[in-house]
PDB file of C-alpha atoms and ligand atoms in Angstrom:
ATOM      1  CA  MET A  20      -2.573  26.629 -15.704  1.00  0.00           C
ATOM      2  CA  GLN A  21      -4.887  24.842 -18.155  1.00  0.00           C
ATOM      3  CA  GLY A  22      -8.462  25.595 -17.061  1.00  0.00           C
ATOM      4  CA  ARG A  23      -7.371  27.525 -13.957  1.00  0.00           C
ATOM      5  CA  VAL A  24      -9.092  30.842 -13.342  1.00  0.00           C
ATOM      6  CA  SER A  25      -6.974  33.791 -12.142  1.00  0.00           C
ATOM      7  CA  ILE A  26      -7.623  37.384 -11.184  1.00  0.00           C
ATOM      8  CA  VAL A  27      -4.646  39.723 -11.571  1.00  0.00           C
ATOM      9  CA  THR A  28      -5.162  43.170 -10.074  1.00  0.00           C
ATOM     10  CA  GLY A  29      -3.369  45.976 -11.893  1.00  0.00           C
ATOM     11  CA  GLY A  30      -3.013  43.709 -14.923  1.00  0.00           C
ATOM     12  CA  SER A  31      -2.990  46.544 -17.441  1.00  0.00           C
ATOM     13  CA  ARG A  32       0.774  47.109 -17.456  1.00  0.00           C
ATOM     14  CA  GLY A  33       4.128  46.466 -15.818  1.00  0.00           C
ATOM     15  CA  ILE A  34       4.476  43.462 -13.542  1.00  0.00           C
ATOM     16  CA  GLY A  35       0.719  42.767 -13.570  1.00  0.00           C
ATOM     17  CA  ARG A  36       0.641  42.410 -17.357  1.00  0.00           C
ATOM     18  CA  ALA A  37       3.548  39.954 -17.381  1.00  0.00           C
ATOM     19  CA  VAL A  38       1.918  37.931 -14.577  1.00  0.00           C
ATOM     20  CA  ALA A  39      -1.465  37.886 -16.337  1.00  0.00           C
ATOM     21  CA  VAL A  40       0.076  36.698 -19.621  1.00  0.00           C
ATOM     22  CA  GLU A  41       2.102  34.013 -17.822  1.00  0.00           C
ATOM     23  CA  LEU A  42      -0.978  32.703 -15.968  1.00  0.00           C
ATOM     24  CA  GLY A  43      -3.066  32.866 -19.139  1.00  0.00           C
ATOM     25  CA  LYS A  44      -0.822  31.040 -21.518  1.00  0.00           C
ATOM     26  CA  GLU A  45      -1.725  27.561 -22.739  1.00  0.00           C
ATOM     27  CA  GLY A  46      -5.316  27.473 -21.573  1.00  0.00           C
ATOM     28  CA  GLY A  47      -5.385  29.700 -18.491  1.00  0.00           C
ATOM     29  CA  LEU A  48      -8.446  31.875 -17.898  1.00  0.00           C
ATOM     30  CA  VAL A  49      -7.708  35.369 -16.613  1.00  0.00           C
ATOM     31  CA  VAL A  50      -9.615  38.375 -15.317  1.00  0.00           C
ATOM     32  CA  VAL A  51      -7.385  41.348 -16.134  1.00  0.00           C
ATOM     33  CA  ASN A  52      -8.196  44.112 -13.676  1.00  0.00           C
ATOM     34  CA  TYR A  53      -7.312  47.745 -14.321  1.00  0.00           C
ATOM     35  CA  GLN A  54      -8.178  51.019 -12.660  1.00  0.00           C
ATOM     36  CA  GLY A  55      -8.064  53.623 -15.447  1.00  0.00           C
ATOM     37  CA  ARG A  56      -6.200  52.330 -18.489  1.00  0.00           C
ATOM     38  CA  LEU A  57      -8.733  50.285 -20.442  1.00  0.00           C
ATOM     39  CA  GLU A  58      -6.737  50.179 -23.685  1.00  0.00           C
ATOM     40  CA  GLU A  59      -3.707  48.778 -21.904  1.00  0.00           C
ATOM     41  CA  ALA A  60      -5.828  46.167 -20.126  1.00  0.00           C
ATOM     42  CA  ARG A  61      -7.233  45.154 -23.534  1.00  0.00           C
ATOM     43  CA  GLU A  62      -3.682  44.777 -24.828  1.00  0.00           C
ATOM     44  CA  THR A  63      -2.908  42.400 -21.938  1.00  0.00           C
ATOM     45  CA  ALA A  64      -6.038  40.390 -22.772  1.00  0.00           C
ATOM     46  CA  HIS A  65      -4.964  40.294 -26.432  1.00  0.00           C
ATOM     47  CA  GLN A  66      -1.531  38.959 -25.457  1.00  0.00           C
ATOM     48  CA  ILE A  67      -3.176  36.251 -23.305  1.00  0.00           C
ATOM     49  CA  GLU A  68      -5.339  35.160 -26.215  1.00  0.00           C
ATOM     50  CA  GLN A  69      -2.300  35.101 -28.528  1.00  0.00           C
ATOM     51  CA  ALA A  70      -0.611  32.828 -25.968  1.00  0.00           C
ATOM     52  CA  GLY A  71      -3.490  30.328 -26.005  1.00  0.00           C
ATOM     53  CA  GLY A  72      -5.555  31.500 -23.026  1.00  0.00           C
ATOM     54  CA  ARG A  73      -8.815  33.382 -22.525  1.00  0.00           C
ATOM     55  CA  ALA A  74      -9.270  36.739 -20.795  1.00  0.00           C
ATOM     56  CA  ILE A  75     -11.795  39.352 -19.817  1.00  0.00           C
ATOM     57  CA  VAL A  76     -10.976  42.874 -18.672  1.00  0.00           C
ATOM     58  CA  GLU A  77     -12.674  44.349 -15.628  1.00  0.00           C
ATOM     59  CA  GLN A  78     -12.411  47.848 -14.190  1.00  0.00           C
ATOM     60  CA  ALA A  79     -12.238  48.011 -10.402  1.00  0.00           C
ATOM     61  CA  ASP A  80     -10.587  50.166  -7.775  1.00  0.00           C
ATOM     62  CA  VAL A  81      -9.227  47.542  -5.389  1.00  0.00           C
ATOM     63  CA  SER A  82      -9.293  49.961  -2.455  1.00  0.00           C
ATOM     64  CA  VAL A  83     -13.110  49.897  -2.622  1.00  0.00           C
ATOM     65  CA  ALA A  84     -14.547  46.730  -1.034  1.00  0.00           C
ATOM     66  CA  SER A  85     -17.606  46.591  -3.315  1.00  0.00           C
ATOM     67  CA  ASP A  86     -15.344  46.839  -6.399  1.00  0.00           C
ATOM     68  CA  ALA A  87     -13.238  43.928  -5.120  1.00  0.00           C
ATOM     69  CA  GLN A  88     -16.390  41.889  -4.553  1.00  0.00           C
ATOM     70  CA  ARG A  89     -17.573  42.681  -8.088  1.00  0.00           C
ATOM     71  CA  LEU A  90     -14.208  41.587  -9.463  1.00  0.00           C
ATOM     72  CA  VAL A  91     -14.565  38.175  -7.820  1.00  0.00           C
ATOM     73  CA  GLU A  92     -18.146  37.884  -9.068  1.00  0.00           C
ATOM     74  CA  SER A  93     -17.012  38.696 -12.607  1.00  0.00           C
ATOM     75  CA  ALA A  94     -14.546  35.768 -12.489  1.00  0.00           C
ATOM     76  CA  LEU A  95     -17.264  33.405 -11.240  1.00  0.00           C
ATOM     77  CA  ALA A  96     -19.764  34.645 -13.843  1.00  0.00           C
ATOM     78  CA  ALA A  97     -17.326  34.428 -16.770  1.00  0.00           C
ATOM     79  CA  PHE A  98     -15.457  31.234 -15.907  1.00  0.00           C
ATOM     80  CA  GLY A  99     -17.441  29.456 -13.155  1.00  0.00           C
ATOM     81  CA  ARG A 100     -14.698  29.290 -10.511  1.00  0.00           C
ATOM     82  CA  LEU A 101     -11.751  31.168  -9.031  1.00  0.00           C
ATOM     83  CA  ASP A 102      -8.410  29.500  -8.423  1.00  0.00           C
ATOM     84  CA  VAL A 103      -5.757  32.202  -8.213  1.00  0.00           C
ATOM     85  CA  VAL A 104      -5.726  35.799  -6.985  1.00  0.00           C
ATOM     86  CA  VAL A 105      -2.645  37.937  -7.546  1.00  0.00           C
ATOM     87  CA  ASN A 106      -2.782  41.148  -5.526  1.00  0.00           C
ATOM     88  CA  ASN A 107      -0.475  43.226  -7.688  1.00  0.00           C
ATOM     89  CA  ALA A 108      -2.172  46.656  -7.928  1.00  0.00           C
ATOM     90  CA  GLY A 109       0.021  49.237  -6.258  1.00  0.00           C
ATOM     91  CA  ILE A 110       0.960  52.901  -6.255  1.00  0.00           C
ATOM     92  CA  THR A 111       3.658  55.124  -4.763  1.00  0.00           C
ATOM     93  CA  ARG A 112       3.358  58.657  -3.378  1.00  0.00           C
ATOM     94  CA  ASP A 113       6.942  59.113  -2.189  1.00  0.00           C
ATOM     95  CA  ASN A 114       8.084  61.786   0.243  1.00  0.00           C
ATOM     96  CA  LEU A 115      10.102  62.119   3.407  1.00  0.00           C
ATOM     97  CA  LEU A 116       8.084  61.024   6.415  1.00  0.00           C
ATOM     98  CA  LEU A 117       7.675  64.540   7.799  1.00  0.00           C
ATOM     99  CA  ARG A 118       6.246  65.728   4.474  1.00  0.00           C
ATOM    100  CA  ILE A 119       3.784  62.922   3.792  1.00  0.00           C
ATOM    101  CA  LYS A 120       0.290  64.362   3.506  1.00  0.00           C
ATOM    102  CA  ASP A 121      -2.667  62.522   5.021  1.00  0.00           C
ATOM    103  CA  GLU A 122      -4.140  61.891   1.577  1.00  0.00           C
ATOM    104  CA  ASP A 123      -0.868  60.370   0.315  1.00  0.00           C
ATOM    105  CA  TRP A 124      -0.679  58.058   3.328  1.00  0.00           C
ATOM    106  CA  GLU A 125      -4.274  56.980   2.809  1.00  0.00           C
ATOM    107  CA  ALA A 126      -4.057  56.511  -0.960  1.00  0.00           C
ATOM    108  CA  VAL A 127      -1.009  54.242  -0.686  1.00  0.00           C
ATOM    109  CA  VAL A 128      -2.199  52.192   2.294  1.00  0.00           C
ATOM    110  CA  ASN A 129      -5.715  51.859   0.881  1.00  0.00           C
ATOM    111  CA  THR A 130      -4.533  50.652  -2.524  1.00  0.00           C
ATOM    112  CA  ASN A 131      -1.508  48.544  -1.576  1.00  0.00           C
ATOM    113  CA  LEU A 132      -2.705  46.976   1.684  1.00  0.00           C
ATOM    114  CA  ARG A 133      -6.434  47.392   2.038  1.00  0.00           C
ATOM    115  CA  GLY A 134      -6.853  46.477  -1.629  1.00  0.00           C
ATOM    116  CA  ALA A 135      -5.292  43.076  -0.986  1.00  0.00           C
ATOM    117  CA  PHE A 136      -7.435  42.565   2.110  1.00  0.00           C
ATOM    118  CA  ASN A 137     -10.572  43.438   0.094  1.00  0.00           C
ATOM    119  CA  LEU A 138      -9.707  40.878  -2.571  1.00  0.00           C
ATOM    120  CA  ILE A 139      -8.706  38.129  -0.138  1.00  0.00           C
ATOM    121  CA  ARG A 140     -11.933  38.553   1.835  1.00  0.00           C
ATOM    122  CA  ALA A 141     -14.029  38.433  -1.328  1.00  0.00           C
ATOM    123  CA  ALA A 142     -12.144  35.482  -2.860  1.00  0.00           C
ATOM    124  CA  ALA A 143     -11.845  33.303   0.257  1.00  0.00           C
ATOM    125  CA  ARG A 144     -15.449  32.084   0.249  1.00  0.00           C
ATOM    126  CA  PRO A 145     -15.506  30.593  -3.270  1.00  0.00           C
ATOM    127  CA  MET A 146     -11.985  29.220  -2.748  1.00  0.00           C
ATOM    128  CA  MET A 147     -13.001  27.557   0.541  1.00  0.00           C
ATOM    129  CA  LYS A 148     -16.042  26.026  -1.152  1.00  0.00           C
ATOM    130  CA  GLN A 149     -13.825  24.614  -3.897  1.00  0.00           C
ATOM    131  CA  ARG A 150     -11.208  23.543  -1.386  1.00  0.00           C
ATOM    132  CA  PHE A 151      -8.578  25.031  -3.640  1.00  0.00           C
ATOM    133  CA  GLY A 152      -6.976  28.426  -3.894  1.00  0.00           C
ATOM    134  CA  ARG A 153      -3.727  30.249  -4.493  1.00  0.00           C
ATOM    135  CA  ILE A 154      -3.279  33.816  -3.284  1.00  0.00           C
ATOM    136  CA  ILE A 155      -0.099  35.696  -4.155  1.00  0.00           C
ATOM    137  CA  ASN A 156       0.536  39.168  -2.777  1.00  0.00           C
ATOM    138  CA  VAL A 157       3.053  41.464  -4.434  1.00  0.00           C
ATOM    139  CA  SER A 158       5.033  43.086  -1.640  1.00  0.00           C
ATOM    140  CA  SER A 159       8.524  44.580  -2.074  1.00  0.00           C
ATOM    141  CA  VAL A 160      12.046  44.123  -0.707  1.00  0.00           C
ATOM    142  CA  VAL A 161      11.701  47.550   0.932  1.00  0.00           C
ATOM    143  CA  ALA A 162       9.170  45.922   3.291  1.00  0.00           C
ATOM    144  CA  LEU A 163      12.149  43.981   4.695  1.00  0.00           C
ATOM    145  CA  THR A 164      14.750  46.765   4.705  1.00  0.00           C
ATOM    146  CA  GLY A 165      12.841  50.046   5.059  1.00  0.00           C
ATOM    147  CA  ASN A 166      13.463  52.847   2.549  1.00  0.00           C
ATOM    148  CA  ALA A 167      13.919  56.544   3.212  1.00  0.00           C
ATOM    149  CA  GLY A 168      11.261  58.549   1.397  1.00  0.00           C
ATOM    150  CA  GLN A 169       8.706  55.736   1.268  1.00  0.00           C
ATOM    151  CA  ALA A 170       7.210  55.418   4.784  1.00  0.00           C
ATOM    152  CA  ASN A 171       3.665  55.020   3.451  1.00  0.00           C
ATOM    153  CA  TYR A 172       4.650  52.489   0.759  1.00  0.00           C
ATOM    154  CA  VAL A 173       6.941  50.492   3.057  1.00  0.00           C
ATOM    155  CA  ALA A 174       4.345  50.370   5.846  1.00  0.00           C
ATOM    156  CA  ALA A 175       1.753  49.078   3.386  1.00  0.00           C
ATOM    157  CA  LYS A 176       4.111  46.502   1.849  1.00  0.00           C
ATOM    158  CA  ALA A 177       5.257  45.293   5.289  1.00  0.00           C
ATOM    159  CA  GLY A 178       1.612  45.075   6.365  1.00  0.00           C
ATOM    160  CA  LEU A 179       1.013  42.918   3.316  1.00  0.00           C
ATOM    161  CA  ILE A 180       3.551  40.397   4.618  1.00  0.00           C
ATOM    162  CA  GLY A 181       1.733  40.176   7.972  1.00  0.00           C
ATOM    163  CA  LEU A 182      -1.559  39.812   6.122  1.00  0.00           C
ATOM    164  CA  THR A 183      -0.023  37.043   3.974  1.00  0.00           C
ATOM    165  CA  LYS A 184       1.154  35.025   6.980  1.00  0.00           C
ATOM    166  CA  THR A 185      -2.115  35.388   8.860  1.00  0.00           C
ATOM    167  CA  ALA A 186      -4.259  34.466   5.862  1.00  0.00           C
ATOM    168  CA  ALA A 187      -1.915  31.516   5.217  1.00  0.00           C
ATOM    169  CA  ARG A 188      -2.567  30.218   8.743  1.00  0.00           C
ATOM    170  CA  GLU A 189      -6.337  30.732   8.527  1.00  0.00           C
ATOM    171  CA  PHE A 190      -6.790  29.083   5.124  1.00  0.00           C
ATOM    172  CA  ALA A 191      -4.139  26.335   5.092  1.00  0.00           C
ATOM    173  CA  SER A 192      -6.534  23.577   6.128  1.00  0.00           C
ATOM    174  CA  ARG A 193      -8.808  24.458   3.189  1.00  0.00           C
ATOM    175  CA  ASN A 194      -6.050  23.836   0.635  1.00  0.00           C
ATOM    176  CA  ILE A 195      -5.603  27.552   0.020  1.00  0.00           C
ATOM    177  CA  THR A 196      -2.005  28.773   0.010  1.00  0.00           C
ATOM    178  CA  VAL A 197      -1.113  32.413   0.583  1.00  0.00           C
ATOM    179  CA  ASN A 198       2.364  33.671  -0.277  1.00  0.00           C
ATOM    180  CA  ALA A 199       4.069  36.952  -1.045  1.00  0.00           C
ATOM    181  CA  VAL A 200       6.691  37.897  -3.573  1.00  0.00           C
ATOM    182  CA  ALA A 201       9.073  40.741  -2.815  1.00  0.00           C
ATOM    183  CA  PRO A 202      10.452  42.210  -6.038  1.00  0.00           C
ATOM    184  CA  GLY A 203      13.553  44.369  -5.935  1.00  0.00           C
ATOM    185  CA  PHE A 204      14.167  46.929  -8.679  1.00  0.00           C
ATOM    186  CA  ILE A 205      12.026  46.034 -11.670  1.00  0.00           C
ATOM    187  CA  GLN A 206      11.832  48.027 -14.905  1.00  0.00           C
ATOM    188  CA  THR A 207       8.295  49.413 -15.181  1.00  0.00           C
ATOM    189  CA  GLU A 208       6.615  52.825 -15.320  1.00  0.00           C
ATOM    190  CA  MET A 209       6.779  52.932 -11.518  1.00  0.00           C
ATOM    191  CA  THR A 210      10.598  52.836 -11.509  1.00  0.00           C
ATOM    192  CA  ALA A 211      11.033  54.787 -14.779  1.00  0.00           C
ATOM    193  CA  ALA A 212       9.623  57.762 -12.861  1.00  0.00           C
ATOM    194  CA  LEU A 213      12.802  57.759 -10.719  1.00  0.00           C
ATOM    195  CA  GLY A 214      15.053  58.852 -13.637  1.00  0.00           C
ATOM    196  CA  ASP A 215      18.332  57.580 -15.151  1.00  0.00           C
ATOM    197  CA  GLU A 216      20.661  58.609 -12.323  1.00  0.00           C
ATOM    198  CA  ALA A 217      18.623  56.789  -9.649  1.00  0.00           C
ATOM    199  CA  HIS A 218      18.433  53.808 -12.000  1.00  0.00           C
ATOM    200  CA  LEU A 219      22.248  53.536 -12.266  1.00  0.00           C
ATOM    201  CA  LYS A 220      22.619  53.915  -8.492  1.00  0.00           C
ATOM    202  CA  MET A 221      20.086  51.147  -7.850  1.00  0.00           C
ATOM    203  CA  VAL A 222      21.730  48.759 -10.324  1.00  0.00           C
ATOM    204  CA  GLU A 223      25.081  49.245  -8.525  1.00  0.00           C
ATOM    205  CA  GLN A 224      23.475  47.640  -5.448  1.00  0.00           C
ATOM    206  CA  ILE A 225      22.245  44.562  -7.302  1.00  0.00           C
ATOM    207  CA  PRO A 226      24.651  41.584  -7.301  1.00  0.00           C
ATOM    208  CA  ALA A 227      23.130  40.326 -10.565  1.00  0.00           C
ATOM    209  CA  GLY A 228      24.235  43.599 -12.161  1.00  0.00           C
ATOM    210  CA  ARG A 229      20.946  44.454 -13.817  1.00  0.00           C
ATOM    211  CA  ALA A 230      17.450  45.635 -13.048  1.00  0.00           C
ATOM    212  CA  GLY A 231      14.760  42.965 -13.039  1.00  0.00           C
ATOM    213  CA  THR A 232      12.085  42.605 -15.705  1.00  0.00           C
ATOM    214  CA  PRO A 233       8.353  42.051 -15.184  1.00  0.00           C
ATOM    215  CA  GLN A 234       8.953  38.582 -16.655  1.00  0.00           C
ATOM    216  CA  ASP A 235      11.378  37.793 -13.803  1.00  0.00           C
ATOM    217  CA  VAL A 236       8.517  38.378 -11.360  1.00  0.00           C
ATOM    218  CA  ALA A 237       5.929  36.577 -13.487  1.00  0.00           C
ATOM    219  CA  GLY A 238       7.934  33.333 -13.454  1.00  0.00           C
ATOM    220  CA  ALA A 239       8.043  33.269  -9.661  1.00  0.00           C
ATOM    221  CA  VAL A 240       4.335  34.094  -9.331  1.00  0.00           C
ATOM    222  CA  ALA A 241       3.442  31.343 -11.791  1.00  0.00           C
ATOM    223  CA  PHE A 242       5.497  28.885  -9.732  1.00  0.00           C
ATOM    224  CA  LEU A 243       3.623  29.835  -6.534  1.00  0.00           C
ATOM    225  CA  ALA A 244       0.337  29.404  -8.416  1.00  0.00           C
ATOM    226  CA  SER A 245       1.342  25.989  -9.761  1.00  0.00           C
ATOM    227  CA  ASP A 246       0.873  22.482  -8.370  1.00  0.00           C
ATOM    228  CA  ALA A 247       4.638  22.361  -7.710  1.00  0.00           C
ATOM    229  CA  ALA A 248       4.107  24.898  -4.884  1.00  0.00           C
ATOM    230  CA  ALA A 249       1.213  23.055  -3.193  1.00  0.00           C
ATOM    231  CA  TYR A 250       3.087  22.696   0.125  1.00  0.00           C
ATOM    232  CA  ILE A 251       4.455  26.253   0.262  1.00  0.00           C
ATOM    233  CA  THR A 252       2.436  28.768   2.255  1.00  0.00           C
ATOM    234  CA  GLY A 253       3.044  31.892   4.334  1.00  0.00           C
ATOM    235  CA  GLN A 254       6.364  32.566   2.591  1.00  0.00           C
ATOM    236  CA  VAL A 255       7.982  35.647   1.131  1.00  0.00           C
ATOM    237  CA  LEU A 256      10.028  35.038  -2.022  1.00  0.00           C
ATOM    238  CA  ASN A 257      12.499  37.792  -2.914  1.00  0.00           C
ATOM    239  CA  ILE A 258      12.932  38.415  -6.651  1.00  0.00           C
ATOM    240  CA  ASP A 259      15.716  40.930  -6.647  1.00  0.00           C
ATOM    241  CA  GLY A 260      18.925  39.666  -8.258  1.00  0.00           C
ATOM    242  CA  GLY A 261      20.429  39.236  -4.786  1.00  0.00           C
ATOM    243  CA  MET A 262      19.781  42.776  -3.551  1.00  0.00           C
ATOM    244  CA  VAL A 263      18.487  41.622  -0.144  1.00  0.00           C
ATOM    245  CA  MET A 264      19.797  38.386   1.387  1.00  0.00           C
TER     246      MET A 264
HETATM  247  P1  LIG B  22       2.894  50.150 -12.545  1.00  0.00           P
HETATM  248  O1  LIG B  22       3.611  49.885 -13.830  1.00  0.00           O
HETATM  249  O2  LIG B  22       2.841  51.533 -12.006  1.00  0.00           O
HETATM  250  O3  LIG B  22       1.409  49.552 -12.667  1.00  0.00           O
HETATM  251  C1  LIG B  22       0.509  49.681 -11.613  1.00  0.00           C
HETATM  252  C2  LIG B  22      -0.734  48.881 -11.893  1.00  0.00           C
HETATM  253  O4  LIG B  22      -1.624  48.983 -10.765  1.00  0.00           O
HETATM  254  C3  LIG B  22      -1.524  49.381 -13.091  1.00  0.00           C
HETATM  255  O5  LIG B  22      -2.037  48.260 -13.774  1.00  0.00           O
HETATM  256  C4  LIG B  22      -2.658  50.195 -12.464  1.00  0.00           C
HETATM  257  O6  LIG B  22      -3.848  50.240 -13.258  1.00  0.00           O
HETATM  258  C5  LIG B  22      -2.908  49.387 -11.214  1.00  0.00           C
HETATM  259  N1  LIG B  22      -3.592  50.113 -10.148  1.00  0.00           N
HETATM  260  C6  LIG B  22      -3.165  51.187  -9.448  1.00  0.00           C
HETATM  261  N2  LIG B  22      -4.066  51.540  -8.517  1.00  0.00           N
HETATM  262  C7  LIG B  22      -5.102  50.669  -8.624  1.00  0.00           C
HETATM  263  C8  LIG B  22      -6.347  50.507  -7.955  1.00  0.00           C
HETATM  264  N3  LIG B  22      -6.722  51.320  -6.951  1.00  0.00           N
HETATM  265  N4  LIG B  22      -7.160  49.498  -8.341  1.00  0.00           N
HETATM  266  C9  LIG B  22      -6.809  48.663  -9.346  1.00  0.00           C
HETATM  267  N5  LIG B  22      -5.655  48.767 -10.012  1.00  0.00           N
HETATM  268  C10 LIG B  22      -4.810  49.759  -9.658  1.00  0.00           C
HETATM  269  O7  LIG B  22       3.531  49.269 -11.350  1.00  0.00           O
HETATM  270  P2  LIG B  22       4.518  48.013 -11.352  1.00  0.00           P
HETATM  271  O8  LIG B  22       5.903  48.524 -11.239  1.00  0.00           O
HETATM  272  O9  LIG B  22       4.145  47.050 -12.412  1.00  0.00           O
HETATM  273  O10 LIG B  22       4.157  47.417  -9.913  1.00  0.00           O
HETATM  274  C11 LIG B  22       3.228  46.361  -9.710  1.00  0.00           C
HETATM  275  C12 LIG B  22       3.303  45.942  -8.253  1.00  0.00           C
HETATM  276  O11 LIG B  22       4.636  45.537  -7.925  1.00  0.00           O
HETATM  277  C13 LIG B  22       2.958  47.068  -7.269  1.00  0.00           C
HETATM  278  O12 LIG B  22       2.251  46.544  -6.169  1.00  0.00           O
HETATM  279  C14 LIG B  22       4.330  47.559  -6.824  1.00  0.00           C
HETATM  280  O13 LIG B  22       4.274  48.176  -5.565  1.00  0.00           O
HETATM  281  C15 LIG B  22       5.088  46.252  -6.801  1.00  0.00           C
HETATM  282  N6  LIG B  22       6.537  46.398  -6.885  1.00  0.00           N
HETATM  283  C16 LIG B  22       7.129  46.996  -7.949  1.00  0.00           C
HETATM  284  C17 LIG B  22       8.502  47.112  -7.989  1.00  0.00           C
HETATM  285  C18 LIG B  22       9.219  47.748  -9.145  1.00  0.00           C
HETATM  286  O14 LIG B  22      10.454  47.896  -9.048  1.00  0.00           O
HETATM  287  N7  LIG B  22       8.545  48.128 -10.220  1.00  0.00           N
HETATM  288  C19 LIG B  22       9.273  46.634  -6.931  1.00  0.00           C
HETATM  289  C20 LIG B  22       8.646  46.023  -5.848  1.00  0.00           C
HETATM  290  C21 LIG B  22       7.277  45.903  -5.842  1.00  0.00           C
HETATM  291  P3  LIG B  22      -4.043  51.335 -14.477  1.00  0.00           P
HETATM  292  O15 LIG B  22      -3.042  50.924 -15.534  1.00  0.00           O
HETATM  293  O16 LIG B  22      -5.434  51.141 -14.938  1.00  0.00           O
HETATM  294  O17 LIG B  22      -3.733  52.668 -13.906  1.00  0.00           O
END
């Protein structure tokens, strides 16, 4: 990633932090986006610098198109180009379908799906000009299986896969690849909120016998961002210890 410029949305913690540090190490240049947690975004930037990269932190709500545009401009202003966008920012507002409130549907779809669209639209122009780009969208295995209690989240994550494949087709001739990763059960604040009992039940369904770590996801994202993945586009890579085959 030497000299490559990446934006990681939701880079302040969890999977986003691990991805940002992975893309930043040994000379990578990273825009660490956060929504509210500045101190945690600064910690990510610190870890990138410790690992031999450079980073800036940038507040933006990805669901707002003008914020996404500003995020792209901040990468261009700080580092002069934009090579990689990782659409990682995501939230859950779980409930049974009949109980989902309009605002919980909108918040989840606007952050998890529209947010990625906002970033892709803003990033595509500079990437097309450069004739190089790597876009990686963080979906979820539940997009492939469905999940009771998560209709809003699953719809957004499944939409992200359709968005990935369409963007891959539109941008392939410009040397821009667009892929998705579909993590399974990864240990972060998002899954910690489910409690110990749910944790044990989930792990029982994982052939690998353990929950995933943010680092497990970061390795796969870094591969899709690397030159080794130049001929891979429009794909969904499950990172789930064998949970969904
Ligand atoms: P997390 O620990 O809850 O972190 C969420 C991140 O998203 C934070 O950095 C947060 O920023 C940021 N964020 C939320 N809303 C945002 C917005 N509107 N604009 C910009 N940033 C926003 O989540 P995680 O578990 O690392 O999940 C990361 C991604 O992986 C999500 O898309 C999630 O759906 C997906 N995923 C997770 C799992 C899992 O098991 N954990 C499984 C499959 C997929 P602040 O810190 O500033 O609030």
